[in-house]
mmCIF file of C-alpha atoms in Angstrom:
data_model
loop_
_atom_site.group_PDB
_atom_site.id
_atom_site.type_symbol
_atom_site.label_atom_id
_atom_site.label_comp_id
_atom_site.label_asym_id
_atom_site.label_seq_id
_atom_site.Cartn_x
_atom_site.Cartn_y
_atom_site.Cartn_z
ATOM 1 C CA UNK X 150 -9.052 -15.305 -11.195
ATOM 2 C CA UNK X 151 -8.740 -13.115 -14.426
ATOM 3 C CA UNK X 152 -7.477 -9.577 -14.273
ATOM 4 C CA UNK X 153 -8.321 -6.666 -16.227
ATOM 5 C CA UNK X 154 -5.412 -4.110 -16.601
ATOM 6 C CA UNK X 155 -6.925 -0.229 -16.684
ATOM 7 C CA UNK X 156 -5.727 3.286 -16.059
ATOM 8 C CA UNK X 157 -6.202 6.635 -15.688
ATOM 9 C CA UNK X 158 -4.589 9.852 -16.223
ATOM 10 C CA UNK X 159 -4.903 12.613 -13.892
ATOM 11 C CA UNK X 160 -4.624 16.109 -14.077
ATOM 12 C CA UNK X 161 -1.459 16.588 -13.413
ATOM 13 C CA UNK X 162 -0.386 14.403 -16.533
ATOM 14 C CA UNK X 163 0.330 11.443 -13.981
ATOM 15 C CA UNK X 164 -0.838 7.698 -15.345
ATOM 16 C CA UNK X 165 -2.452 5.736 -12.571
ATOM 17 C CA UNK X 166 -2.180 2.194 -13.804
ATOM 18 C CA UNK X 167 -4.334 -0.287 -11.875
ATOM 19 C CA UNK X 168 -6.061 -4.329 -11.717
ATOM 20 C CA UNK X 169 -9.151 -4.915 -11.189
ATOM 21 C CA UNK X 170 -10.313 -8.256 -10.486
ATOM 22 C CA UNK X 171 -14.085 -9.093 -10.900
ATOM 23 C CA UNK X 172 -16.651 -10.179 -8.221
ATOM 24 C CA UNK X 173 -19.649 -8.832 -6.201
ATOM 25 C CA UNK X 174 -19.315 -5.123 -3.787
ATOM 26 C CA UNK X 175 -18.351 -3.908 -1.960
ATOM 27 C CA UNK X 176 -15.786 -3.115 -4.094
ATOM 28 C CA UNK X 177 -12.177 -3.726 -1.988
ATOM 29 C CA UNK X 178 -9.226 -1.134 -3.013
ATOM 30 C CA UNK X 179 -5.457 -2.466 -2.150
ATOM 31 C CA UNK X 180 -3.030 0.099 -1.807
ATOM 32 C CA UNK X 181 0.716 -0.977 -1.612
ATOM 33 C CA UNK X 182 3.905 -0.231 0.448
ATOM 34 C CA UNK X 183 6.907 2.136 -0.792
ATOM 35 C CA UNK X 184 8.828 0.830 -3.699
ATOM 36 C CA UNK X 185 6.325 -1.877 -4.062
ATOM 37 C CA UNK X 186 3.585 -2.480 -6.382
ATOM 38 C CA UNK X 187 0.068 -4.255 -6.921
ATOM 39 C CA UNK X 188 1.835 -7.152 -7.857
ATOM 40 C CA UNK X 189 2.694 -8.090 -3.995
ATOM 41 C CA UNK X 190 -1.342 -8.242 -3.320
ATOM 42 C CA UNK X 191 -2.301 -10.171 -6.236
ATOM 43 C CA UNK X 192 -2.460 -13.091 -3.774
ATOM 44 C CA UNK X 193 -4.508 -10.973 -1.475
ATOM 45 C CA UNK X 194 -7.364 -9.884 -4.263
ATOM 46 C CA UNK X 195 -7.597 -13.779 -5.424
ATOM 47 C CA UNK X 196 -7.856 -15.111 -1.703
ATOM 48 C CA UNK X 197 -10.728 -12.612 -1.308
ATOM 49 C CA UNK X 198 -13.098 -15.149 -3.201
ATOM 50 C CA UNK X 199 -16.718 -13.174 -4.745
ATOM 51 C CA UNK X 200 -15.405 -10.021 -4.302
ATOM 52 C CA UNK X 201 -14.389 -7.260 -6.641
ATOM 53 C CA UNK X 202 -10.778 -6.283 -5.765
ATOM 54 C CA UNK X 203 -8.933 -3.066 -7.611
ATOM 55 C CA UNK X 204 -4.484 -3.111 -6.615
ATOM 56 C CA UNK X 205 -3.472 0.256 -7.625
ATOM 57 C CA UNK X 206 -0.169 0.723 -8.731
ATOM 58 C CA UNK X 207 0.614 4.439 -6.886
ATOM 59 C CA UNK X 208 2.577 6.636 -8.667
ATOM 60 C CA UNK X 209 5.955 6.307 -9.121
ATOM 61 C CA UNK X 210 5.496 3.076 -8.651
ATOM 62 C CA UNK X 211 4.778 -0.360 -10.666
ATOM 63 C CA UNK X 212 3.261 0.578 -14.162
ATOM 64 C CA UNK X 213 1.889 4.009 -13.198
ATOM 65 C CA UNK X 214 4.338 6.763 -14.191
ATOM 66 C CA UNK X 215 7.551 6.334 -12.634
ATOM 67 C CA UNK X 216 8.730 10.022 -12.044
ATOM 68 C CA UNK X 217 5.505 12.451 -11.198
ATOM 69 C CA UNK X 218 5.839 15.621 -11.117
ATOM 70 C CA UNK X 219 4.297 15.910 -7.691
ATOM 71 C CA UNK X 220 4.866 13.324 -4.757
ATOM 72 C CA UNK X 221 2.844 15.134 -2.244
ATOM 73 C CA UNK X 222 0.517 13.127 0.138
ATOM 74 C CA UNK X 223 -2.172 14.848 -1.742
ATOM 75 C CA UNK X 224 -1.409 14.156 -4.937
ATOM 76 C CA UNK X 225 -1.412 10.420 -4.028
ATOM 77 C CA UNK X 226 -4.726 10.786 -2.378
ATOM 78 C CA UNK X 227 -6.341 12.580 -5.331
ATOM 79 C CA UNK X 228 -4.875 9.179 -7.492
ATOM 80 C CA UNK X 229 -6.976 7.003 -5.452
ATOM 81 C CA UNK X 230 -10.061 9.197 -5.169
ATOM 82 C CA UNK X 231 -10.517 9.403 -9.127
ATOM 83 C CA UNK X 232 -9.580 5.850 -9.475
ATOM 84 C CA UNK X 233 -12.533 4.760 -6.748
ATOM 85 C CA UNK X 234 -14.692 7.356 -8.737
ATOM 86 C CA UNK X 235 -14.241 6.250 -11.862
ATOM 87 C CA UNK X 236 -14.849 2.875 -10.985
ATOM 88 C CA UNK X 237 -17.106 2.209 -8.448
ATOM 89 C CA UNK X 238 -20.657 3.650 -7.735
ATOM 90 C CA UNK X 239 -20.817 3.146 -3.234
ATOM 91 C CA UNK X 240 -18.429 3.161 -0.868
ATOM 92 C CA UNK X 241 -15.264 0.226 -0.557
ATOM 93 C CA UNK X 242 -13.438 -1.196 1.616
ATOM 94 C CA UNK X 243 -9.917 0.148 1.414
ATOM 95 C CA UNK X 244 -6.450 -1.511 2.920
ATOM 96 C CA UNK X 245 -3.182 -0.258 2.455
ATOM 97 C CA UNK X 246 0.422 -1.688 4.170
ATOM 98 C CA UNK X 247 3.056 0.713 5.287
ATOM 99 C CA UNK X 248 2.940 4.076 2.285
ATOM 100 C CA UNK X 249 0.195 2.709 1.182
ATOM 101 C CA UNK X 250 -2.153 2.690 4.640
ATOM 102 C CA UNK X 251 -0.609 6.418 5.420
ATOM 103 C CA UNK X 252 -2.576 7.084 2.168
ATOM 104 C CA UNK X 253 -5.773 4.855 3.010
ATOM 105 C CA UNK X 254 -6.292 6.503 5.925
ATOM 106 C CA UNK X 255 -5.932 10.105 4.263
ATOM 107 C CA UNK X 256 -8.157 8.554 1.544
ATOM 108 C CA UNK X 257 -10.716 8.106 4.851
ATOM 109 C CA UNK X 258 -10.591 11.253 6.164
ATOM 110 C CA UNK X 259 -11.118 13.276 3.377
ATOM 111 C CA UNK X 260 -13.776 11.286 1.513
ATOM 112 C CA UNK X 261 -15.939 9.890 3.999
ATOM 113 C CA UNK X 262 -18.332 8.797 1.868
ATOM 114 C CA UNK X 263 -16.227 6.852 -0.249
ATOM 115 C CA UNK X 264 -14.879 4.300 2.647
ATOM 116 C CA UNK X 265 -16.990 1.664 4.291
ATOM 117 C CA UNK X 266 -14.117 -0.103 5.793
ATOM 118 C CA UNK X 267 -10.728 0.805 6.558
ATOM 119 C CA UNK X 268 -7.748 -1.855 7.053
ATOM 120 C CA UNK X 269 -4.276 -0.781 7.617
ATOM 121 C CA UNK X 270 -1.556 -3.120 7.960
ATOM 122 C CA UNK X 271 1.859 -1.530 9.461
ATOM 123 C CA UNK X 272 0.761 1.766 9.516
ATOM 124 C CA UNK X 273 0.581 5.078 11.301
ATOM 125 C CA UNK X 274 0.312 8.728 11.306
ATOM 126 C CA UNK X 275 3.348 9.147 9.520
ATOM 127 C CA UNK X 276 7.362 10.133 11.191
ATOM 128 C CA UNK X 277 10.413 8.618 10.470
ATOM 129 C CA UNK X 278 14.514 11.157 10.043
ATOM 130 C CA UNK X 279 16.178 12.536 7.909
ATOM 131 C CA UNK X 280 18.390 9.842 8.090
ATOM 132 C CA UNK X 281 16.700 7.649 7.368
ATOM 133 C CA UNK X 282 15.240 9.025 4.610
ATOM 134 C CA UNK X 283 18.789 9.592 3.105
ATOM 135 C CA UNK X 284 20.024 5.834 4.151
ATOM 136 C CA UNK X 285 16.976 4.587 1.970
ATOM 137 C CA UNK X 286 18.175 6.272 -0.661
ATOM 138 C CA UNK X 287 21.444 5.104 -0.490
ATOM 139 C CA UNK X 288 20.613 1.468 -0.282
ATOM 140 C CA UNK X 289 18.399 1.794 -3.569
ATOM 141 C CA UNK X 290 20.964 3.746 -5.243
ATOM 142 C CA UNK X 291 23.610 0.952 -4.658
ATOM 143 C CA UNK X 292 21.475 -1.912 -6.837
ATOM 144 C CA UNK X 293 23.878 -2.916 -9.398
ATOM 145 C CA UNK X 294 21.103 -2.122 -12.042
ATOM 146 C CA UNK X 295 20.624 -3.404 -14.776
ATOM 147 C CA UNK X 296 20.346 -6.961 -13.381
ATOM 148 C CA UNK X 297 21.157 -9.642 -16.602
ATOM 149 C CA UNK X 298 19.176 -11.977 -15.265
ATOM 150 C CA UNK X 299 16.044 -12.881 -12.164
ATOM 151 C CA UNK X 300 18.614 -15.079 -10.974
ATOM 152 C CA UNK X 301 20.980 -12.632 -10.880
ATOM 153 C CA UNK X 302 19.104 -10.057 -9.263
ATOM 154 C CA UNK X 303 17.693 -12.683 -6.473
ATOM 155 C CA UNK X 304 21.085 -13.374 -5.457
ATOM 156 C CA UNK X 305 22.076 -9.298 -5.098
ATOM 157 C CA UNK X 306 19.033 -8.758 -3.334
ATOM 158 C CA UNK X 307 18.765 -11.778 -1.235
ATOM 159 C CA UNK X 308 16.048 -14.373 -0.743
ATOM 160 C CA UNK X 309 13.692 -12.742 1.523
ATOM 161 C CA UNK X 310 9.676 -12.384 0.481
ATOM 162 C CA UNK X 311 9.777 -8.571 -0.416
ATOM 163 C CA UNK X 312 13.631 -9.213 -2.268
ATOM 164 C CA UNK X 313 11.585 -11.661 -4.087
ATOM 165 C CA UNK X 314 8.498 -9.525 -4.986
ATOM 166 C CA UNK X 315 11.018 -6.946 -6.032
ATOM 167 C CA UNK X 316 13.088 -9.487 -8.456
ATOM 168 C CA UNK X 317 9.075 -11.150 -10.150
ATOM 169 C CA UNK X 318 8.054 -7.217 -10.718
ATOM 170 C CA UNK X 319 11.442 -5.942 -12.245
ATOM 171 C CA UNK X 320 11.159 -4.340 -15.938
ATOM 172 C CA UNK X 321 12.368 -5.547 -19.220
ATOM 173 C CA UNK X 322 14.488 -2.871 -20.997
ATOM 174 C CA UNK X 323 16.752 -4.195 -24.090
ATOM 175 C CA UNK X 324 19.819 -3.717 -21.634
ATOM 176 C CA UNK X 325 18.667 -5.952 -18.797
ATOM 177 C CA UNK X 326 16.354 -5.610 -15.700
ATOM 178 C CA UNK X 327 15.198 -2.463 -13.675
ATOM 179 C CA UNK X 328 13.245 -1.833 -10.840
ATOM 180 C CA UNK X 329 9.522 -0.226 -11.231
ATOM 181 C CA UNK X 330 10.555 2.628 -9.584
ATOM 182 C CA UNK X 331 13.347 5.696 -8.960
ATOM 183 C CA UNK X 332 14.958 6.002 -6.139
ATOM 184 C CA UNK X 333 15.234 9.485 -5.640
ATOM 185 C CA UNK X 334 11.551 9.643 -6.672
ATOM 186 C CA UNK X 335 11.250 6.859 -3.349
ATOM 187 C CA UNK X 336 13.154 9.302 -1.341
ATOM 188 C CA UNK X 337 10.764 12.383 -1.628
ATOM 189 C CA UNK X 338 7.730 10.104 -1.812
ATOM 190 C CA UNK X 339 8.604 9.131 2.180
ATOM 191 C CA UNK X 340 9.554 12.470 2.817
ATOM 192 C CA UNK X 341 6.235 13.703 2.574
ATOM 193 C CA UNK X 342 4.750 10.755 4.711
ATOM 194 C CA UNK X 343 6.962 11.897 7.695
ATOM 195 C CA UNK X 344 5.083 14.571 8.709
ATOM 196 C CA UNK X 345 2.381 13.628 11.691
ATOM 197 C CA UNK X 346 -1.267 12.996 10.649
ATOM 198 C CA UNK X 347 -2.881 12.791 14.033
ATOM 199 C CA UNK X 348 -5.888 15.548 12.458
ATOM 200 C CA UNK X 349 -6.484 12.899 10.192
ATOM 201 C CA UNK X 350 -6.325 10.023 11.592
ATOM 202 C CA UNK X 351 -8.673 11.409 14.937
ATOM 203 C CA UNK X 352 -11.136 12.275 12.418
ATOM 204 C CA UNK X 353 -11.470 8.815 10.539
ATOM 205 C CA UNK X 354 -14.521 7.677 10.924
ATOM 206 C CA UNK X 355 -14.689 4.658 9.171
ATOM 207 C CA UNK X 356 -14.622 1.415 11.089
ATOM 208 C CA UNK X 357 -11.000 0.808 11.088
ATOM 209 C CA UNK X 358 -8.785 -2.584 11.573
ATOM 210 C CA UNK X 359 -5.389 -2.196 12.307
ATOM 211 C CA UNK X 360 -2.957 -4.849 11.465
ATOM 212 C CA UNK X 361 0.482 -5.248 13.070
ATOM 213 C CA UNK X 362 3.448 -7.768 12.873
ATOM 214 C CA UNK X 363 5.581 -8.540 15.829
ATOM 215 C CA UNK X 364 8.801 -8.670 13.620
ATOM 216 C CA UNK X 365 7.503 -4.986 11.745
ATOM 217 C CA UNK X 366 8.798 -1.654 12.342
ATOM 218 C CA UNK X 367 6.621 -0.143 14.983
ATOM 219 C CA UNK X 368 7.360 -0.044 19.071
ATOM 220 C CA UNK X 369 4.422 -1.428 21.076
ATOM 221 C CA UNK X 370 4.490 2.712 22.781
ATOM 222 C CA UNK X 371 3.871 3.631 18.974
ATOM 223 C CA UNK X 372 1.004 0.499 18.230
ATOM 224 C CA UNK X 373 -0.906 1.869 21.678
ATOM 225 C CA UNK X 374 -0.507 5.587 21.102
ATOM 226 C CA UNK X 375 -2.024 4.903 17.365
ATOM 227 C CA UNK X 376 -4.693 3.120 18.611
ATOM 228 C CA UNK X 377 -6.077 4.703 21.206
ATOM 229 C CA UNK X 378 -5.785 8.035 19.085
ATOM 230 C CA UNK X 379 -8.329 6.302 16.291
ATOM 231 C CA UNK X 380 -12.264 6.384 16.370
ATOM 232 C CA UNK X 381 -13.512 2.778 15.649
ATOM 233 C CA UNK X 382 -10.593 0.441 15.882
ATOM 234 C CA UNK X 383 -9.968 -3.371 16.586
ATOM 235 C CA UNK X 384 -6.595 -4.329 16.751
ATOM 236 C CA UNK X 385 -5.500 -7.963 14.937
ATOM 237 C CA UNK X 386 -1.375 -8.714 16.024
ATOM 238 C CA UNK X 387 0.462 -11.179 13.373
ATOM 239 C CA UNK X 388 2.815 -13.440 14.871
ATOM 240 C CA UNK X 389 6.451 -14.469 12.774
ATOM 241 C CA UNK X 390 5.507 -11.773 10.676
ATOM 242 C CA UNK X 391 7.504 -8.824 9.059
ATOM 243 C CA UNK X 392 6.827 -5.392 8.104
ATOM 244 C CA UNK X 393 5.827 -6.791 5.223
ATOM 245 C CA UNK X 394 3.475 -9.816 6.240
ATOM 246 C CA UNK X 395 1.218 -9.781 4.100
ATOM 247 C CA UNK X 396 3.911 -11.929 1.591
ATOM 248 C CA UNK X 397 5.317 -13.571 5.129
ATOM 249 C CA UNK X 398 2.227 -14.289 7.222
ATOM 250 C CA UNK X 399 0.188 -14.245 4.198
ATOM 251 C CA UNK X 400 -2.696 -16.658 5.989
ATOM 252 C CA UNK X 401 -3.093 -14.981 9.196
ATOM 253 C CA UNK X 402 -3.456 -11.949 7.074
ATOM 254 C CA UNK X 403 -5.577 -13.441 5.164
ATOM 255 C CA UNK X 404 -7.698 -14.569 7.599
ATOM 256 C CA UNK X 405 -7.624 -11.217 9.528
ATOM 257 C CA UNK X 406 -8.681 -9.224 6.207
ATOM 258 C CA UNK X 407 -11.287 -11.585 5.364
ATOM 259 C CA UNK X 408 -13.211 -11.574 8.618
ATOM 260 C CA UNK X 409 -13.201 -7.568 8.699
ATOM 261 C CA UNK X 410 -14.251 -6.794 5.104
ATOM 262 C CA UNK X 411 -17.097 -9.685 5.374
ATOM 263 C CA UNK X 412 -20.399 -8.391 5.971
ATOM 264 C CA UNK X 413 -21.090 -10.549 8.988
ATOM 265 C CA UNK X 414 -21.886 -7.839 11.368
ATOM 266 C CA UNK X 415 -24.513 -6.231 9.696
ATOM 267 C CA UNK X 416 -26.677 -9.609 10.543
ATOM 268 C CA UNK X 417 -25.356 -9.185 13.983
#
């Protein structure tokens, strides 16, 4: 399936780069993880066969400029709002993992009208320490950067699916390899997603699916609470699957996304 590479600048002097993929509407709108980029979904938007599928590269991240001014939540909403605005005409269907569903489902709250469907894989209201936070940091901070080579870089990151997404999106500079992103830039960018969105999330009222892996980050006490705090939800569990399984348990996700965002129920 061809691409078509577009972007926008907002406001704030930000550039919002982003893929869109042709096909039939309901537009679908795939928002990424921290420190990843579209490039992890472009599997996703080509398995979703007939439809028109947008990956947006969120700021600070992937293509789109790599150190914004502002990493608020809102700021990252506004990105998405514009980019559904400028181009689309109805509502999508819009799926984020990890980051990236934190901002869907802000997307849903405060633009009703723009969301048909909601999908969040390995998300929540938001949380997570201080500590955390800084250990984050620390770990992208210690990349020897600039990797020489791919090869290179696979072996210091290791062989896992997201290690390996990270080594096919690095960046060509005339001194070797970077990553697509900062990592202090990462650090305030999660920050800002730690703090509770249970308004928001109570007043979604989008028909939602939630998406969770029994290897991801999230307690079943966690999974239940976030559930049962949502309006319209059906819950879809992925077995062998990370935190990122969309790359590791890329059918059943597959297969989960597909049925949701299908337009079977309205002949129901």
């Amino acid at each position: 399936m061809s691409e078509e590479l577009r972007e926008i600048r907002t406001e704030d002097g930000t550039t919002i780069a982003y893929s869109v993929f042709p096909g039939a509407g309901p537009t679908v709108v795939i928002l990424h993880g921290l420190a990843g980029s579209s490039r992890e979904f472009v599997p996703t938007a080509e398995a979703l066969t007939g439809r028109e599928v947008i990956l947006v590269n969120q700021r600070g991240h992937g293509r789109s400029t790599q150190a914004p001014a502002d990493t608020s939540r809102e700021a990252f909403v506004g990105d998405v709002v514009e980019v559904i605005e400028t181009e689309t005409s109805g509502q999508v269907d819009l799926v984020g993992q990890s980051m990236g569903a934190h901002t869907a489902m802000l997307v849903a709250a405060l633009r009703p009208d723009l969301v048909r469907r909601l999908v969040l894989l390995e998300g929540n209201e938001g949380g997570g320490s201080e500590e955390e936070h800084a250990a984050l940091g620390k770990y992208f901070h210690s990349w020897d950067v600039p990797f020489a080579t791919r090869e290179e870089a696979q072996a210091s990151l290791g062989d896992g699916p997201l290690a390996t997404a990270w080594v096919a999106d690095l960046e060509p500079r005339p001194d070797g390899l970077y990553p697509r992103f900062d990592p202090d830039v990462m650090v305030s960018t999660i920050r800002a997603v730690s703090t509770p969105r249970w308004e928001e999330w109570e007043h979604v009222s989008a028909p939602t699916l939630v998406v969770y892996a029994d290897g991801g980050i999230f307690t079943e006490k966690q999974k239940l609470e976030f559930i049962s705090r949502g309006a319209d939800v059906v819950r879809v569990d992925l077995v062998g699957a990370s935190h990122d399984a969309h790359l590791d348990a890329f059918t059943q996700w597959i297969d989960a996304l597909t049925e949701f965002v299908s337009d079977y129920r309205k002949s129901r």
